[in-house]
Short mmCIF file of C-alpha atoms in Angstrom, two decimals:
data_model
loop_
_atom_site.label_atom_id
_atom_site.label_comp_id
_atom_site.label_asym_id
_atom_site.label_seq_id
_atom_site.Cartn_x
_atom_site.Cartn_y
_atom_site.Cartn_z
CA MET A 1 66.22 -84.28 -2.06
CA SER A 2 69.29 -86.31 -1.16
CA THR A 3 69.43 -89.36 1.05
CA PRO A 4 70.12 -88.35 4.74
CA ALA A 5 73.63 -88.93 6.05
CA HIS A 6 74.06 -91.71 8.59
CA SER A 7 75.74 -90.77 11.87
CA LEU A 8 78.15 -88.27 10.28
CA PRO A 9 79.34 -85.18 12.10
CA GLY A 10 78.08 -81.93 10.67
CA PRO A 11 76.40 -78.61 11.46
CA PRO A 12 73.87 -78.63 14.21
CA PRO A 13 70.19 -78.95 13.32
CA GLY A 14 68.69 -75.68 12.11
CA PRO A 15 65.57 -74.54 10.29
CA MET A 16 64.42 -76.90 7.57
CA PRO A 17 65.53 -75.50 4.18
CA PRO A 18 62.90 -74.87 1.57
CA LEU A 19 61.32 -78.16 0.62
CA SER A 20 61.78 -79.54 -2.87
CA CYS A 21 58.57 -81.37 -3.78
CA GLY A 22 60.09 -84.80 -3.55
CA GLU A 23 60.89 -87.07 -6.43
CA GLY A 24 58.16 -88.26 -8.68
CA ASP A 25 57.77 -90.77 -11.38
CA ASP A 26 55.21 -90.54 -14.19
CA PRO A 27 54.95 -94.23 -15.25
CA PRO A 28 56.14 -94.68 -18.85
CA PHE A 29 53.79 -97.64 -19.21
CA ASP A 30 50.02 -97.47 -18.91
CA ALA A 31 49.20 -96.14 -15.47
CA PRO A 32 48.44 -99.14 -13.27
CA THR A 33 45.02 -99.65 -11.78
CA VAL A 34 45.15 -100.96 -8.20
CA TYR A 35 42.74 -102.52 -5.77
CA LEU A 36 42.20 -100.29 -2.82
CA GLY A 37 41.35 -103.23 -0.56
CA GLU A 38 44.73 -104.89 -0.90
CA PRO A 39 47.35 -102.76 0.97
CA GLY A 40 50.06 -105.35 0.73
CA ALA A 41 49.89 -105.51 -3.09
CA LEU A 42 49.87 -101.74 -3.36
CA LEU A 43 52.84 -101.41 -0.96
CA ALA A 44 54.80 -104.01 -2.90
CA SER A 45 54.39 -101.88 -6.02
CA VAL A 46 55.93 -98.77 -4.48
CA PRO A 47 59.63 -99.46 -5.33
CA ALA A 48 58.72 -99.89 -9.03
CA MET A 49 56.49 -96.80 -9.02
CA VAL A 50 59.21 -94.69 -7.32
CA GLY A 51 61.88 -96.04 -9.63
CA PHE A 52 64.12 -97.36 -6.86
CA THR A 53 63.76 -98.87 -3.38
CA PRO A 54 63.03 -96.02 -0.96
CA GLU A 55 64.74 -95.87 2.45
CA ARG A 56 63.88 -93.46 5.37
CA SER A 57 61.26 -91.87 3.12
CA LEU A 58 57.70 -90.69 2.97
CA VAL A 59 56.08 -91.85 -0.29
CA ILE A 60 52.81 -90.23 -1.45
CA VAL A 61 50.62 -92.13 -3.92
CA VAL A 62 47.90 -90.17 -5.62
CA LEU A 63 45.03 -92.26 -7.05
CA ARG A 64 42.47 -90.97 -9.46
CA VAL A 65 39.23 -92.35 -10.80
CA PRO A 66 39.91 -94.34 -14.03
CA GLY A 67 38.74 -92.50 -17.18
CA ASP A 68 36.03 -95.03 -17.90
CA ARG A 69 34.63 -95.70 -14.47
CA GLN A 70 31.88 -98.00 -15.80
CA GLN A 71 34.41 -100.43 -17.21
CA ALA A 72 36.78 -100.33 -14.25
CA PRO A 73 36.47 -103.12 -11.63
CA PRO A 74 34.75 -102.05 -8.41
CA GLY A 75 37.06 -100.81 -5.66
CA THR A 76 39.89 -99.78 -8.03
CA ALA A 77 41.69 -96.53 -8.81
CA ARG A 78 44.43 -95.44 -11.21
CA VAL A 79 47.89 -94.53 -9.91
CA ASP A 80 48.29 -90.93 -11.10
CA ALA A 81 51.44 -89.78 -9.30
CA VAL A 82 54.01 -91.09 -6.89
CA VAL A 83 56.23 -88.63 -4.95
CA ARG A 84 59.01 -89.44 -2.47
CA PHE A 85 60.45 -87.23 0.31
CA ASP A 86 63.33 -87.84 2.73
CA LEU A 87 62.11 -88.19 6.31
CA GLU A 88 64.92 -85.81 7.44
CA SER A 89 67.11 -83.20 5.91
CA GLU A 90 70.91 -83.74 5.77
CA ARG A 91 71.05 -81.83 9.09
CA GLY A 92 68.59 -84.07 10.79
CA VAL A 93 65.57 -81.79 10.60
CA ALA A 94 62.28 -83.65 10.40
CA LEU A 95 60.20 -83.48 7.25
CA PRO A 96 57.52 -80.77 7.70
CA ALA A 97 53.99 -82.05 7.05
CA ASP A 98 52.68 -78.69 5.89
CA ALA A 99 55.26 -78.38 3.07
CA VAL A 100 54.48 -81.95 1.97
CA ALA A 101 50.76 -81.17 1.82
CA GLU A 102 51.41 -78.03 -0.22
CA CYS A 103 53.45 -80.03 -2.74
CA VAL A 104 50.81 -82.74 -2.98
CA ALA A 105 48.06 -80.15 -3.47
CA ASP A 106 50.03 -78.68 -6.43
CA ILE A 107 50.16 -81.99 -8.30
CA GLN A 108 48.23 -81.65 -11.54
CA GLY A 109 46.21 -84.40 -13.16
CA PRO A 110 42.99 -85.19 -15.05
CA GLY A 111 39.90 -86.26 -13.24
CA ARG A 112 38.94 -86.39 -9.54
CA VAL A 113 41.41 -87.56 -6.86
CA GLU A 114 40.12 -90.86 -5.57
CA GLN A 115 42.50 -91.21 -2.69
CA ILE A 116 45.85 -90.09 -1.31
CA ILE A 117 47.96 -92.72 0.39
CA ALA A 118 51.00 -92.06 2.54
CA VAL A 119 53.74 -94.73 3.06
CA VAL A 120 56.39 -94.17 5.75
CA VAL A 121 59.50 -96.26 5.29
CA ASP A 122 61.91 -96.35 8.18
CA GLU A 123 64.02 -99.29 9.28
CA ARG A 124 64.58 -97.70 12.66
CA GLY A 125 61.06 -98.62 13.67
CA GLN A 126 60.05 -95.13 14.83
CA HIS A 127 56.32 -95.76 14.56
CA GLU A 128 55.41 -92.78 16.76
CA ARG A 129 57.32 -90.32 14.54
CA GLY A 130 55.62 -91.76 11.49
CA SER A 131 52.20 -91.43 13.10
CA ALA A 132 52.89 -87.83 14.03
CA LEU A 133 53.97 -86.99 10.46
CA VAL A 134 50.85 -88.64 9.04
CA THR A 135 48.62 -86.85 11.51
CA GLY A 136 50.03 -83.52 10.54
CA LEU A 137 49.81 -84.37 6.87
CA ALA A 138 46.16 -85.29 7.15
CA GLU A 139 45.37 -81.97 8.85
CA HIS A 140 47.17 -79.88 6.22
CA LEU A 141 45.69 -81.84 3.33
CA GLY A 142 42.28 -81.33 4.82
CA ALA A 143 42.89 -77.57 4.90
CA ALA A 144 43.69 -77.83 1.20
CA GLY A 145 40.37 -79.66 0.52
CA LEU A 146 42.06 -83.10 0.12
CA THR A 147 41.67 -86.27 2.20
CA LEU A 148 44.40 -88.65 3.27
CA GLY A 149 42.64 -91.96 2.64
CA ALA A 150 45.23 -94.35 3.96
CA ALA A 151 48.61 -94.45 5.60
CA TYR A 152 51.05 -97.26 6.22
CA SER A 153 54.48 -97.80 7.80
CA LEU A 154 57.01 -100.49 7.19
CA SER A 155 60.71 -100.97 7.76
CA GLY A 156 61.64 -101.79 4.17
CA PHE A 157 60.60 -103.44 0.96
CA THR A 158 61.69 -107.02 1.40
CA ALA A 159 59.27 -109.88 0.91
CA GLY A 160 57.56 -110.75 4.20
CA ALA A 161 58.24 -107.34 5.83
CA ARG A 162 55.55 -106.39 8.29
CA TRP A 163 53.41 -103.30 7.41
CA ARG A 164 51.15 -101.44 9.81
CA ASP A 165 48.16 -99.24 9.15
CA LEU A 166 48.81 -95.79 10.72
CA LEU A 167 45.10 -94.89 10.60
CA ASP A 168 43.80 -98.19 11.96
CA PRO A 169 46.16 -99.69 14.63
CA ALA A 170 44.34 -103.04 14.36
CA ALA A 171 45.24 -103.52 10.71
CA ALA A 172 48.57 -104.98 9.69
CA GLY A 173 50.00 -107.48 7.24
CA THR A 174 53.02 -108.86 5.44
CA LEU A 175 54.55 -107.57 2.19
CA PRO A 176 54.46 -109.73 -0.94
CA ASP A 177 57.64 -109.87 -3.01
CA PRO A 178 57.99 -106.48 -4.70
CA ALA A 179 59.75 -108.14 -7.65
CA ASP A 180 56.55 -109.99 -8.46
CA SER A 181 54.30 -106.94 -8.46
CA PRO A 182 52.44 -106.19 -11.71
CA VAL A 183 53.91 -102.67 -11.74
CA ALA A 184 57.46 -104.04 -11.57
CA PHE A 185 56.54 -106.32 -14.46
CA GLY A 186 55.27 -103.29 -16.44
CA HIS A 187 58.58 -101.51 -15.84
CA VAL A 188 60.49 -104.49 -17.20
CA LEU A 189 58.27 -104.69 -20.26
CA SER A 190 58.68 -100.96 -20.92
CA GLY A 191 62.51 -101.23 -20.65
CA GLN A 192 62.65 -99.04 -17.53
CA PRO A 193 65.43 -99.86 -15.03
CA LEU A 194 64.53 -101.11 -11.56
CA ARG A 195 67.17 -99.57 -9.28
CA GLY A 196 68.06 -100.91 -5.91
CA SER A 197 68.48 -97.59 -4.22
CA ARG A 198 68.68 -93.85 -4.85
CA THR A 199 72.43 -94.14 -4.47
CA GLU A 200 72.54 -96.02 -7.81
CA LEU A 201 71.12 -92.88 -9.43
CA THR A 202 73.40 -90.37 -7.74
CA ASP A 203 76.40 -92.62 -8.60
CA LEU A 204 75.26 -92.70 -12.20
CA VAL A 205 75.56 -88.90 -12.64
CA ALA A 206 78.44 -88.33 -10.20
CA ALA A 207 81.44 -86.24 -11.48
CA ALA A 208 84.30 -88.24 -13.03
CA PRO A 209 87.36 -86.31 -11.72
CA ASP A 210 89.94 -87.68 -14.18
CA LEU A 211 87.66 -87.08 -17.14
CA THR A 212 86.67 -83.65 -15.88
CA ALA A 213 90.33 -82.68 -15.55
CA ALA A 214 91.11 -83.91 -19.07
CA VAL A 215 88.20 -81.91 -20.52
CA GLU A 216 89.15 -78.84 -18.57
CA ARG A 217 92.60 -78.91 -20.16
CA GLU A 218 91.06 -78.82 -23.57
CA LEU A 219 88.46 -76.16 -22.99
CA PRO A 220 90.61 -72.97 -23.26
CA ALA A 221 91.99 -73.85 -26.68
CA VAL A 222 88.66 -75.10 -27.96
CA ALA A 223 86.85 -71.95 -26.74
CA ALA A 224 89.47 -69.73 -28.40
CA ALA A 225 89.19 -71.60 -31.71
CA THR A 226 85.37 -71.38 -31.51
CA ARG A 227 85.41 -67.63 -31.01
CA ALA A 228 87.68 -67.34 -34.05
CA ASP A 229 85.38 -69.50 -36.14
CA TYR A 230 82.35 -67.47 -35.10
CA ALA A 231 84.04 -64.14 -35.75
CA ASP A 232 85.01 -65.39 -39.21
CA ALA A 233 81.44 -66.40 -39.94
CA VAL A 234 80.17 -62.94 -38.82
CA ARG A 235 82.78 -61.22 -41.04
CA ARG A 236 81.53 -63.24 -44.02
CA GLY A 237 77.92 -62.38 -43.20
CA VAL A 238 76.89 -66.04 -42.49
CA PRO A 239 76.69 -66.34 -38.67
CA LEU A 240 74.14 -69.16 -38.99
CA GLU A 241 76.78 -71.19 -40.81
CA TYR A 242 78.70 -71.44 -37.54
CA SER A 243 75.64 -72.68 -35.67
CA ARG A 244 74.87 -75.24 -38.42
CA GLN A 245 78.31 -76.63 -38.50
CA THR A 246 78.48 -76.80 -34.70
CA ALA A 247 75.14 -78.63 -34.53
CA GLU A 248 76.30 -81.01 -37.24
CA PHE A 249 79.39 -81.80 -35.20
CA VAL A 250 77.41 -82.51 -32.05
CA LEU A 251 75.00 -84.71 -34.01
CA ARG A 252 77.88 -86.71 -35.42
CA GLN A 253 79.20 -87.26 -31.85
CA ILE A 254 75.70 -88.57 -30.87
CA SER A 255 75.85 -91.01 -33.77
CA ALA A 256 79.35 -92.15 -32.85
CA PRO A 257 78.49 -94.04 -29.66
CA GLU A 258 75.95 -96.00 -31.64
CA SER A 259 78.85 -97.60 -33.49
CA GLY A 260 80.86 -98.14 -30.23
CA ALA A 261 83.05 -95.01 -30.35
CA GLU A 262 82.98 -92.74 -27.34
CA PRO A 263 83.97 -89.05 -27.65
CA GLN A 264 87.40 -88.15 -26.36
CA PRO A 265 88.11 -85.20 -23.99
CA ARG A 266 88.80 -82.75 -26.84
CA GLU A 267 85.57 -83.78 -28.57
CA LEU A 268 83.63 -83.46 -25.26
CA ALA A 269 85.09 -79.94 -24.86
CA ARG A 270 83.99 -79.02 -28.41
CA ILE A 271 80.49 -80.28 -27.60
CA ALA A 272 80.39 -78.31 -24.33
CA VAL A 273 81.41 -75.11 -26.14
CA GLY A 274 78.95 -75.87 -28.90
CA LEU A 275 76.04 -76.09 -26.44
CA ARG A 276 76.77 -72.54 -25.36
CA ASP A 277 75.18 -71.55 -28.68
CA ARG A 278 71.42 -71.32 -27.86
CA ALA A 279 70.40 -72.43 -31.34
CA VAL A 280 72.51 -75.55 -31.07
CA ARG A 281 71.24 -76.28 -27.53
CA ASP A 282 67.62 -75.85 -28.62
CA ILE A 283 68.04 -78.37 -31.39
CA MET A 284 69.24 -81.01 -28.94
CA PHE A 285 65.94 -80.98 -27.10
CA ALA A 286 64.37 -82.45 -30.23
CA LEU A 287 66.44 -85.58 -29.99
CA ALA A 288 64.53 -86.70 -26.88
CA ALA A 289 61.66 -87.70 -29.20
CA GLY A 290 63.68 -88.88 -32.16
CA PRO A 291 65.37 -92.10 -33.31
CA HIS A 292 68.61 -91.20 -31.58
CA ALA A 293 67.10 -90.48 -28.16
CA THR A 294 69.03 -93.23 -26.41
CA ALA A 295 72.38 -92.30 -27.87
CA ALA A 296 71.76 -88.64 -27.12
CA GLU A 297 70.89 -89.32 -23.52
CA ARG A 298 74.05 -91.39 -23.17
CA LEU A 299 76.07 -88.41 -24.37
CA TRP A 300 74.28 -85.96 -22.05
CA LEU A 301 75.04 -88.33 -19.13
CA LEU A 302 78.72 -88.50 -20.09
CA LEU A 303 78.87 -84.70 -20.43
CA THR A 304 77.19 -84.24 -17.03
CA ARG A 305 79.89 -86.32 -15.46
CA ALA A 306 82.70 -84.61 -17.39
CA LEU A 307 81.86 -80.91 -17.04
CA THR A 308 81.62 -78.21 -14.43
CA GLY A 309 79.80 -74.99 -13.89
CA ALA A 310 77.41 -73.62 -16.58
CA ASP A 311 78.55 -76.31 -19.06
CA ARG A 312 77.54 -79.03 -16.66
CA ALA A 313 74.20 -77.30 -16.12
CA GLU A 314 73.37 -77.35 -19.85
CA ALA A 315 74.26 -81.08 -20.22
CA ALA A 316 72.28 -81.95 -17.02
CA VAL A 317 69.20 -80.11 -18.26
CA LEU A 318 69.29 -82.09 -21.57
CA LEU A 319 69.82 -85.33 -19.60
CA GLY A 320 66.88 -84.41 -17.32
CA TYR A 321 64.58 -83.57 -20.17
CA SER A 322 65.38 -86.80 -22.00
CA ALA A 323 64.71 -88.85 -18.84
CA TYR A 324 61.56 -86.80 -18.16
CA LEU A 325 60.17 -87.46 -21.62
CA ARG A 326 60.60 -91.20 -21.37
CA GLY A 327 59.02 -91.25 -17.88
CA ASP A 328 62.07 -91.65 -15.65
CA GLY A 329 61.09 -89.02 -13.11
CA PRO A 330 63.74 -89.95 -10.42
CA LEU A 331 66.66 -89.48 -12.87
CA ALA A 332 65.07 -86.35 -14.34
CA GLY A 333 64.74 -84.85 -10.80
CA ILE A 334 68.32 -85.60 -9.89
CA ALA A 335 69.54 -84.19 -13.22
CA PHE A 336 67.63 -80.92 -12.69
CA ASP A 337 69.01 -80.65 -9.17
CA LEU A 338 72.53 -81.08 -10.52
CA ALA A 339 71.92 -78.35 -13.08
CA LEU A 340 70.71 -75.92 -10.43
CA ASP A 341 73.63 -76.75 -8.18
CA ALA A 342 75.97 -76.09 -11.09
CA LEU A 343 74.24 -72.83 -12.17
CA PRO A 344 71.63 -71.63 -9.63
CA GLY A 345 68.58 -70.10 -11.29
CA HIS A 346 69.16 -71.76 -14.70
CA PRO A 347 65.84 -70.81 -16.38
CA MET A 348 65.25 -74.08 -18.24
CA ALA A 349 66.21 -76.16 -15.18
CA VAL A 350 63.83 -74.15 -13.02
CA LEU A 351 61.02 -74.59 -15.52
CA LEU A 352 61.47 -78.30 -15.96
CA GLU A 353 62.03 -79.02 -12.28
CA ASN A 354 58.84 -77.09 -11.35
CA SER A 355 56.94 -79.04 -14.07
CA LEU A 356 58.18 -82.33 -12.69
CA ARG A 357 57.41 -81.43 -9.09
CA SER A 358 53.84 -80.38 -9.97
CA GLY A 359 53.13 -83.66 -11.73
CA MET A 360 53.04 -82.26 -15.25
CA ARG A 361 52.86 -85.09 -17.83
CA PRO A 362 55.78 -85.60 -20.27
CA ALA A 363 53.37 -85.16 -23.17
CA GLN A 364 52.69 -81.63 -22.00
CA LEU A 365 56.39 -80.72 -22.43
CA ARG A 366 56.81 -81.91 -26.01
CA ARG A 367 56.71 -78.28 -27.12
CA LEU A 368 60.43 -78.26 -26.49
CA VAL A 369 60.79 -81.03 -29.08
CA LEU A 370 58.86 -79.01 -31.62
CA CYS A 371 61.01 -75.90 -30.93
CA GLY A 372 64.06 -78.10 -31.47
CA TYR A 373 62.83 -79.26 -34.82
CA GLU A 374 61.94 -75.69 -35.79
CA SER A 375 65.49 -74.53 -34.85
CA ALA A 376 67.00 -77.33 -36.95
CA THR A 377 64.88 -76.43 -39.92
CA ASP A 378 66.01 -72.76 -39.61
CA LEU A 379 69.58 -73.99 -39.92
CA GLY A 380 68.77 -76.33 -42.85
CA LEU A 381 69.11 -79.53 -40.76
CA ASP A 382 66.95 -82.63 -41.07
CA LEU A 383 66.62 -84.47 -37.77
CA GLY A 384 64.51 -87.27 -39.16
CA PRO A 385 61.06 -88.43 -37.85
CA ARG A 386 59.75 -87.85 -34.38
CA ARG A 387 58.62 -90.68 -32.15
#
């Protein structure tokens, strides 16, 4: 879901569009255990758990009982899932509590839910609207057999910001510095970026018009040459030879950035056309768990910015899967949204987005890695060890 526009003219408010189940982050480090009696410390951890600093958002934190309850400190629970929603649609329609509750109820996870916590972030200070949203959320969660254990509101995530308890008007406090939270420290240790806002993510994957135009100029000739190469391979009775050579070319381009060389527009066009071959595309999923995962993700990001239509969708799906597997849920969600915008109904984008929104763990999606290795073996390619 995109960040709401600020005071921009547009269509009048209408029915709320179907709700996407927020943006979630499955922490790449060991899931943190938090003390339920320290709201300020928990709230200070929210930006790191979301992956960026939320604004005008509802953040849901799902806590579960630690696996070994006997060894866990009293009064603690494990952060199992964190999901963010915009408070309003782009047309100014308020977030529907019933749809949020449905999304939260669909989140999968091991063990019993210890507590569900809602955090309303709104610098406009609209405490009453936040209270109404939380009241509706509690009712709909209750109908699904879940309990909203705590709810807080605050204007933003700066040190010293005042937070209020939406379920207990007498309770309030000040926010510790989010940069000093143990969860933020865990992100730094795991190499995960701490982004200042969602805009940083959307800017990261935004189309690059000049590069897109340059690649578009190359695509017709590249596509024609590719069709000729494939037809020649079929005439010679070796169609798999075309797929193998195409995969080898893409793999070489992934290795190139590791030495400082970036693919040029014609090479990007060749990669885009190559990914239209399903066997080649399937192989690329394997790279998300291999030694070249970082370089591959960098190429998928570049392609996402350089391509349009179905070609952009394929690149964005690979980018999203790579981010998903390393635990960067916010980037994965944005990439899958881009893929579906570029090619509505893209089967793999739909599958992966639904998996992300339901809280499916990255480890549960490693089957795609295995399929990629199997496809590579079928073509006689060795992708090296898996991570």
